mmCIF file of C-alpha atoms and ligand atoms in Angstrom:
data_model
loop_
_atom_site.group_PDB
_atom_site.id
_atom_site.type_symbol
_atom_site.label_atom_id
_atom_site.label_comp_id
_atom_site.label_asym_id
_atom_site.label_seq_id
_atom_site.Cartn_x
_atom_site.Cartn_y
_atom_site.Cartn_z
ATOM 1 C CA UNK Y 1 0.000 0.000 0.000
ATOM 2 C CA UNK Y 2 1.294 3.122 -0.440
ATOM 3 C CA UNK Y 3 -0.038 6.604 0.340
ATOM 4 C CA UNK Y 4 1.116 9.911 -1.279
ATOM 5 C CA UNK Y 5 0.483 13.439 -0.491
ATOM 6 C CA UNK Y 6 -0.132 16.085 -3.181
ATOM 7 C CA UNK Y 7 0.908 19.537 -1.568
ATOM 8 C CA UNK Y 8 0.611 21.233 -4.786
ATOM 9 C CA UNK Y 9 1.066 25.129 -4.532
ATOM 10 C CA UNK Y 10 0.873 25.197 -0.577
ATOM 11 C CA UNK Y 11 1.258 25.534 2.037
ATOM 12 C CA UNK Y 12 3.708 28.443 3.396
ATOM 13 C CA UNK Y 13 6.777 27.495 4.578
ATOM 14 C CA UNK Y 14 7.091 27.745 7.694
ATOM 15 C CA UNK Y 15 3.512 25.482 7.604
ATOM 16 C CA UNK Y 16 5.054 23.234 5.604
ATOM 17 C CA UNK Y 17 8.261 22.864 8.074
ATOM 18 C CA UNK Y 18 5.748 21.807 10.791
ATOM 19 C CA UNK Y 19 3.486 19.660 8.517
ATOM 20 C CA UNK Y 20 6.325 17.719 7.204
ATOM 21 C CA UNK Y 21 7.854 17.104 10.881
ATOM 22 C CA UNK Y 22 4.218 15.837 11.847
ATOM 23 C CA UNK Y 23 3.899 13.615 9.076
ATOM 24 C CA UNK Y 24 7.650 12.136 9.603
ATOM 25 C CA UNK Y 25 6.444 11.568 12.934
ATOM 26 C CA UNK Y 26 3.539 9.392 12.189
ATOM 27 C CA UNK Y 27 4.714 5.837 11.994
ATOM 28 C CA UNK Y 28 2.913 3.409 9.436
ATOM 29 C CA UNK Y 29 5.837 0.719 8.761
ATOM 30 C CA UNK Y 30 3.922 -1.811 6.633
ATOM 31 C CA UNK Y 31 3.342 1.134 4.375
ATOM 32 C CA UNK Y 32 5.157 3.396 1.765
ATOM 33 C CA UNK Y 33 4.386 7.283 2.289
ATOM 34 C CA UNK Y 34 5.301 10.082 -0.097
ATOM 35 C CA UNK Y 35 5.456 13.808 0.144
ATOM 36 C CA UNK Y 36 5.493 15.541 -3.329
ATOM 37 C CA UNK Y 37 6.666 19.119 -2.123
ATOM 38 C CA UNK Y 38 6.991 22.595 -3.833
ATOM 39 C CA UNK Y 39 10.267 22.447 -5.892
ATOM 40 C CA UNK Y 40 11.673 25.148 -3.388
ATOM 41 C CA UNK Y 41 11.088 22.991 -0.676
ATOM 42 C CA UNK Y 42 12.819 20.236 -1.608
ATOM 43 C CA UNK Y 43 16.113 20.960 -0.115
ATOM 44 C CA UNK Y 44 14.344 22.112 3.662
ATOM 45 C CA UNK Y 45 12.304 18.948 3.379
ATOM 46 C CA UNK Y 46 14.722 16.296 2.602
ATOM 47 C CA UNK Y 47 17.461 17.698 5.211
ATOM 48 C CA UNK Y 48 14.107 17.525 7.642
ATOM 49 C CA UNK Y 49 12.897 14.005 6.931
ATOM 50 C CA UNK Y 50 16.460 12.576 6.208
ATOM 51 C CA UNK Y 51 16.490 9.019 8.492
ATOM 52 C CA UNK Y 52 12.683 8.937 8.508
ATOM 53 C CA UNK Y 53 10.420 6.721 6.129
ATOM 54 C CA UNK Y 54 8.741 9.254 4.247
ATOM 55 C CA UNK Y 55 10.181 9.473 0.913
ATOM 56 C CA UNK Y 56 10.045 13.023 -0.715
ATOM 57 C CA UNK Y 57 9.955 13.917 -4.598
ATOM 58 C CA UNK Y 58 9.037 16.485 -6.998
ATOM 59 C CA UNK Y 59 5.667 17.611 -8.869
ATOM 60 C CA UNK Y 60 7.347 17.604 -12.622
ATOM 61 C CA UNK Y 61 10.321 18.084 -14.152
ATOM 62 C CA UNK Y 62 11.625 19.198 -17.643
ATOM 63 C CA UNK Y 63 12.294 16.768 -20.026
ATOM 64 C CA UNK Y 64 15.472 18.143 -20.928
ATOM 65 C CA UNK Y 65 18.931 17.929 -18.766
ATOM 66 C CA UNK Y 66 19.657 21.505 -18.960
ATOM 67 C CA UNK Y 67 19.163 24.726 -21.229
ATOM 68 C CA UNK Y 68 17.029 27.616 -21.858
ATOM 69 C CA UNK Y 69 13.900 26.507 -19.628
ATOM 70 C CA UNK Y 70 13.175 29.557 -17.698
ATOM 71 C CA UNK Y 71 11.439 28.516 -14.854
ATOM 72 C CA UNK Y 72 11.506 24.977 -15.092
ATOM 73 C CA UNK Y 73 13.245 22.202 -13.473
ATOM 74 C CA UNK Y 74 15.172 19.397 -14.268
ATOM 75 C CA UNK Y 75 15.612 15.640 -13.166
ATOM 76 C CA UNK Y 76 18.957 16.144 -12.031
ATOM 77 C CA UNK Y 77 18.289 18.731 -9.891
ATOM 78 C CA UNK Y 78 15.297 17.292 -8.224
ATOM 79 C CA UNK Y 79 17.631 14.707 -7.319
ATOM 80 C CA UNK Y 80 20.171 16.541 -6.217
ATOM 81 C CA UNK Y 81 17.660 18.584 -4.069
ATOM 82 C CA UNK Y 82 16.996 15.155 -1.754
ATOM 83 C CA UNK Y 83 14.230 13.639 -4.230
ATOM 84 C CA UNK Y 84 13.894 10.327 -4.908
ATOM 85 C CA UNK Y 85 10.893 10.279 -7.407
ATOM 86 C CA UNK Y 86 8.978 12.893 -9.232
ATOM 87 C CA UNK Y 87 4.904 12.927 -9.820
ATOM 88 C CA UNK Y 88 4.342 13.446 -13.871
ATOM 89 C CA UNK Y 89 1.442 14.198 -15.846
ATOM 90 C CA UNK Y 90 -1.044 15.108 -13.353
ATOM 91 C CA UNK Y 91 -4.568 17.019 -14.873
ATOM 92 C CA UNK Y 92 -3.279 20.120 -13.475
ATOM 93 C CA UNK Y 93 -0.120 20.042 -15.740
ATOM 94 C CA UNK Y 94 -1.665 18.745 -18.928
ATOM 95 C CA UNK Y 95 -4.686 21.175 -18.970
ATOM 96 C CA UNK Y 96 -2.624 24.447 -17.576
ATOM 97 C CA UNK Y 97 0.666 23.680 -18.867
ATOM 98 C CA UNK Y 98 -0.379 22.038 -22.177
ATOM 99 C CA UNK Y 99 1.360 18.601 -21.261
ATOM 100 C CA UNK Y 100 0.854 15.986 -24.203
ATOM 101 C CA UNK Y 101 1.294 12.464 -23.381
ATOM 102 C CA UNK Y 102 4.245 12.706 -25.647
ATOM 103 C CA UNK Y 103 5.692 15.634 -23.722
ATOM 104 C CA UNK Y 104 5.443 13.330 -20.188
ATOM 105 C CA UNK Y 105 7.047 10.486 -22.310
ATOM 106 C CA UNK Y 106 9.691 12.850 -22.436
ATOM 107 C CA UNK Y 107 9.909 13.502 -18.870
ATOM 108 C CA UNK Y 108 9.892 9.992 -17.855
ATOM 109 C CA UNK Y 109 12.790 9.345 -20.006
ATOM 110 C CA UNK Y 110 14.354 12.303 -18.393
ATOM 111 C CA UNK Y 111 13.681 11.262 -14.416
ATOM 112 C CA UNK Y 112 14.451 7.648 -14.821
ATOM 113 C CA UNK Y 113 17.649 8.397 -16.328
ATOM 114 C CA UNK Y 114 18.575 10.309 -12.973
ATOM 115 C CA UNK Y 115 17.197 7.706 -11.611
ATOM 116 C CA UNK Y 116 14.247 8.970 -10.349
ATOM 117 C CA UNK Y 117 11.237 6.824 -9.478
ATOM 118 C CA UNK Y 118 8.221 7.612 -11.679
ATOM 119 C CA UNK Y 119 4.296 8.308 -10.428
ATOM 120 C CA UNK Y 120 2.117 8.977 -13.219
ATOM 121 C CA UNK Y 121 -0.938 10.156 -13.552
ATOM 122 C CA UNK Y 122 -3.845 9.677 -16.129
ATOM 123 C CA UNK Y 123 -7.733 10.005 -15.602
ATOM 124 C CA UNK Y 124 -10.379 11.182 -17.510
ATOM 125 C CA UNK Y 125 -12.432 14.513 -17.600
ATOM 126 C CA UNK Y 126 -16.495 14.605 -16.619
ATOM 127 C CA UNK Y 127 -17.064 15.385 -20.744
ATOM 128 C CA UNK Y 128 -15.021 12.325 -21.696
ATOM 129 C CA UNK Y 129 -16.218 10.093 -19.083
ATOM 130 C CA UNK Y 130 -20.079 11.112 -19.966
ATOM 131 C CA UNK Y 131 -19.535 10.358 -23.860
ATOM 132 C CA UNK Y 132 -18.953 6.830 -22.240
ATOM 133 C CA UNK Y 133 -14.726 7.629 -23.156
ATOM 134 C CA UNK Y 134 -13.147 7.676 -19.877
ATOM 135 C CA UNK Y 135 -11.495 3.825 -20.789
ATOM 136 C CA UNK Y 136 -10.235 4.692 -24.285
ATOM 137 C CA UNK Y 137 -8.997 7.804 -22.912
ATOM 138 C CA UNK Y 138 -6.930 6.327 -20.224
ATOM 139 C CA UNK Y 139 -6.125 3.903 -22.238
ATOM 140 C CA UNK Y 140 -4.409 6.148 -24.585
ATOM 141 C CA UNK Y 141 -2.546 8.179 -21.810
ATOM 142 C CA UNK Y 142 -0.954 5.107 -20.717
ATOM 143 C CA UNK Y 143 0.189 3.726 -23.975
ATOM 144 C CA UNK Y 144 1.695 7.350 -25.182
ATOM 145 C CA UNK Y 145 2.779 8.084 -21.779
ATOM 146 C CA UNK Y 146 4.723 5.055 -20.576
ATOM 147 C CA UNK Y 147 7.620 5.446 -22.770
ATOM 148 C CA UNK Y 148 9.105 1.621 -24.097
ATOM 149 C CA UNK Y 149 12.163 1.236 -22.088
ATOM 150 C CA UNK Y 150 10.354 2.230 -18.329
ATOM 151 C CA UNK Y 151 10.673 -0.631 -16.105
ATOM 152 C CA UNK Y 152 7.967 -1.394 -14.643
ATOM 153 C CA UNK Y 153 9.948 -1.319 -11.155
ATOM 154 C CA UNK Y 154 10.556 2.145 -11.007
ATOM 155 C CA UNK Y 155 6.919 2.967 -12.352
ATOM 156 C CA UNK Y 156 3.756 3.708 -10.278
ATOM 157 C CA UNK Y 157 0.527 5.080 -12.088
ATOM 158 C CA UNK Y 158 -1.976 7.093 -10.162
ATOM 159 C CA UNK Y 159 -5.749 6.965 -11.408
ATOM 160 C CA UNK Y 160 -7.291 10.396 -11.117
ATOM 161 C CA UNK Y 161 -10.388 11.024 -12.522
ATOM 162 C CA UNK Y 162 -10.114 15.190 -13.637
ATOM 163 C CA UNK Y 163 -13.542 15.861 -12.290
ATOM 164 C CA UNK Y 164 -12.835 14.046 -8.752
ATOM 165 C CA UNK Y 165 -9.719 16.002 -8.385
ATOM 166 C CA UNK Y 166 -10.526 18.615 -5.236
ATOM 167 C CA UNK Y 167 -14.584 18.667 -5.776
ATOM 168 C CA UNK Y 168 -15.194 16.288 -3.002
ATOM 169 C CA UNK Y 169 -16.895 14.202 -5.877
ATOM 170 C CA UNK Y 170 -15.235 10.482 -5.475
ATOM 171 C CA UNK Y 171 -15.727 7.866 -7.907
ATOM 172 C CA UNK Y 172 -18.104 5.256 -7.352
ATOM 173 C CA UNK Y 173 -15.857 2.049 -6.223
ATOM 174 C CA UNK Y 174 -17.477 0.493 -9.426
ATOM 175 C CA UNK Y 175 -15.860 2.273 -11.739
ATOM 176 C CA UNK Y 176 -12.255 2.635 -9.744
ATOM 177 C CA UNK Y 177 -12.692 -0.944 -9.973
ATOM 178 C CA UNK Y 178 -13.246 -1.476 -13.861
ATOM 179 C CA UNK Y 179 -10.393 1.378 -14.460
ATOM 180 C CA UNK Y 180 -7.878 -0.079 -12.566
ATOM 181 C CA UNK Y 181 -9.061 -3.064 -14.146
ATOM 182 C CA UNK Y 182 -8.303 -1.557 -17.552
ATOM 183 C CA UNK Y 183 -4.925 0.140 -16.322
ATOM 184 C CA UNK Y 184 -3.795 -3.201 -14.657
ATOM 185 C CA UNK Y 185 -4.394 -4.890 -18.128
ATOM 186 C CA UNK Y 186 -2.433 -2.334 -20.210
ATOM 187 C CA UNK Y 187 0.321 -2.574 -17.722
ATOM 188 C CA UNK Y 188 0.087 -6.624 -17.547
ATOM 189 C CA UNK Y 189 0.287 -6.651 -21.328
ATOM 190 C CA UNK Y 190 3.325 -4.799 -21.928
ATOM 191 C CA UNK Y 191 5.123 -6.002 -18.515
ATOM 192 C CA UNK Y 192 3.696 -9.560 -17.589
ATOM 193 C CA UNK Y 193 0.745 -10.311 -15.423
ATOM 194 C CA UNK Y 194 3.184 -10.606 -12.477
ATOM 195 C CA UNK Y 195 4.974 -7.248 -12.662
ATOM 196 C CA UNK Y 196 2.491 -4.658 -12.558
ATOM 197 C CA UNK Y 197 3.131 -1.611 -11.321
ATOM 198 C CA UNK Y 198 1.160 -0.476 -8.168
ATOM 199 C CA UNK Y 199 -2.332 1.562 -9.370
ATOM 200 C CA UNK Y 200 -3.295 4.310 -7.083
ATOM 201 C CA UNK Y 201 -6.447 5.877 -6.908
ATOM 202 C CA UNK Y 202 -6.529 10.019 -6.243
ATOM 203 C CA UNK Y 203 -9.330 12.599 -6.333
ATOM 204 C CA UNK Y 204 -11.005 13.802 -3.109
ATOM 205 C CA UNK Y 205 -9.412 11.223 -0.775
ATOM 206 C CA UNK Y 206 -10.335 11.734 2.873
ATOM 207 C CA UNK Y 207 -10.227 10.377 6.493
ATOM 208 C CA UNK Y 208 -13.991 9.347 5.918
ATOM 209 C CA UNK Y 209 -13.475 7.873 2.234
ATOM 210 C CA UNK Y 210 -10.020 6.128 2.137
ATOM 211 C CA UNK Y 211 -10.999 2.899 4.037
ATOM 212 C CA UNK Y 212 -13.239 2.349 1.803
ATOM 213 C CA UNK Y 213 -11.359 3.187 -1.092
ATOM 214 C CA UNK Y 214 -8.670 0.733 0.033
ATOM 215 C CA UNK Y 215 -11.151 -2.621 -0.346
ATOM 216 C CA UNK Y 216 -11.405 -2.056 -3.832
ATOM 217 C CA UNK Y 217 -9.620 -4.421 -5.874
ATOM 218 C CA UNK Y 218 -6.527 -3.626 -7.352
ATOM 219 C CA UNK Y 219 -6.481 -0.211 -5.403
ATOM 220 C CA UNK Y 220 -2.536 -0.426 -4.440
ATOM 221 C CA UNK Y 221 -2.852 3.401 -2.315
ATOM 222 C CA UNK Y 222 -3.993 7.030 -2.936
ATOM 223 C CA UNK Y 223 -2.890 9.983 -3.928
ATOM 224 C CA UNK Y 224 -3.797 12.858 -1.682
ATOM 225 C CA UNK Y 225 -4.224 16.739 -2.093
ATOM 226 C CA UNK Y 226 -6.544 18.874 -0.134
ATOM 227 C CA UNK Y 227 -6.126 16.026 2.969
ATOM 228 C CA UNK Y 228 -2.883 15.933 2.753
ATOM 229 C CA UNK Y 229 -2.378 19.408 4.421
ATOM 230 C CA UNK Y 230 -4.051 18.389 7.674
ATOM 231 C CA UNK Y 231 -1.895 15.869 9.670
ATOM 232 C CA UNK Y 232 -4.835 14.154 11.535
ATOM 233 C CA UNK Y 233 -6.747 13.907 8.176
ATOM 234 C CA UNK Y 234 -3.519 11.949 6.568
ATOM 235 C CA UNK Y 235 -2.787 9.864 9.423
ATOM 236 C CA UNK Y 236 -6.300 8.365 9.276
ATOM 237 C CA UNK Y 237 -5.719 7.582 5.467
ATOM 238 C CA UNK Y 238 -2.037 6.175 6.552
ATOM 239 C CA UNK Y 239 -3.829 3.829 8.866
ATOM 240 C CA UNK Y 240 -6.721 2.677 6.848
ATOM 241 C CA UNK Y 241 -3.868 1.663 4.208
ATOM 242 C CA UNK Y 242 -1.772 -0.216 7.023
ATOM 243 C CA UNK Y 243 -4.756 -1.922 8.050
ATOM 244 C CA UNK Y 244 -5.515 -3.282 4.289
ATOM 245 C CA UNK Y 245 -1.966 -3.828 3.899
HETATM 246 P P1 PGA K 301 -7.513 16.123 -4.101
HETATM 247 O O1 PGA K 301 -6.314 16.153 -5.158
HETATM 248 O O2 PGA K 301 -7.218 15.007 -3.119
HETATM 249 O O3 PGA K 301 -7.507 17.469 -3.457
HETATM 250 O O4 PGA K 301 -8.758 15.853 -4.879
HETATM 251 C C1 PGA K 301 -5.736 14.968 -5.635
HETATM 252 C C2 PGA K 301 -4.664 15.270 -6.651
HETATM 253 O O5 PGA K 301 -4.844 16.174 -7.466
HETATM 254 O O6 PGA K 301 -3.612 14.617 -6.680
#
């Protein structure tokens, strides 16, 4: 099981100092946890959670090792900032930032070669899923996304339906179920049956919502936002995943 937290653009820092010793704190050992952090605070976050078990990586990177990127980042230095693993091709990215499936090829290409692990994210929006799409269109993400070399060892793939993300709207466990379904069967043809990569779900995760989440089958962990800035709210989640574990 693992659980990962979304921070996106918050909080402030000196929040996110005492968020990130709280969640360090928490102890779930049959678990893995992950903090994707604000690229600044990658460097104060790693030096604070260095010797504990939650594992800390970036929210994208640039597909490219170095150059004329103003304002972006690249693999390397996500590593060398304390990362271990970078979340690519979440909604927010490809709808704001105009991220192709091609483009996050790119990127994986780029952050496995620093040897960064690799969470990515597909799901489908609330027009695509009601012109009975959502499938096809995840489909599609994975297959242009994943590129042909990725092991699947260094690979996790978040499901994240675009009109779950933040509403407080939650799949029905019906349909996580026949996605993951779908995902586990694109990943089982190109890898094996028996080396899948784990499938998280994400979009509105909460205290109240994650042990139920976590009896779905094929539901491998979550990936949190809005819940993952309150402590209590992600320790709950932590320990409805340890007890499914
Ligand atoms: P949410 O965000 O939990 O706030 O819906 C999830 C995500 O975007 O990763």
């Amino acid at each position: 099981m693992i659980v990962a937290a979304n921070w996106k653009m918050n909080p402030a820092l000196d929040q996110a100092s005492v968020l990130a010793t709280a969640l360090a704190n928490q102890s779930f050992p049959q678990i893995k946890r992950i903090l994707f952090a604000p690229h600044p605070y990658l460097v104060p976050m790693s030096v604070r959670l260095t010797g504990t078990a939650l594992e800390i990586g970036g929210q994208d990177c640039h597909f490219a090792d170095h150059g004329a990127f103003t304002g972006d980042v690249s693999a390397a230095m996500l590593r060398d900032c304390g990362a271990s693993l970078v979340l690519l091709g979440h909604s927010e990215r490809r709808a704001a930032h105009g991220e192709t499936s091609d483009i996050i090829a790119q990127k994986i290409t780029a952050a496995l070669a620093q040897n960064l692990d690799v969470m990515l994210c597909v799901g489908e929006t609330k027009a695509e899923r009601d012109d009975k799409k959502a499938e096809q269109v995840v489909i599609d993400q994975l297959q242009a996304s994943i590129p042909k070399h990725a092991p699947p060892a260094r690979l996790m793939v978040a499901y994240e339906p675009v009109w779950a993300i933040g509403t407080g709207a939650v799949a029905s466990p019906d349909d996580i179920a026949a996605m993951h379904d779908v995902i586990a069967s694109v990943l089982a043809e190109r890898y094996g049956a028996n080396h899948v990569p784990p499938i998280l779900y994400g979009g509105s995760v909460n205290a109240d919502n994650a042990a139920s989440l976590f009896s779905i089958p094929l539901v491998s962990g979550v990936l949190v936002g809005g819940a993952s800035l309150d402590a209590d709210a992600f320790a709950t989640i932590c320990a409805a995943a340890q007890d499914a574990a």
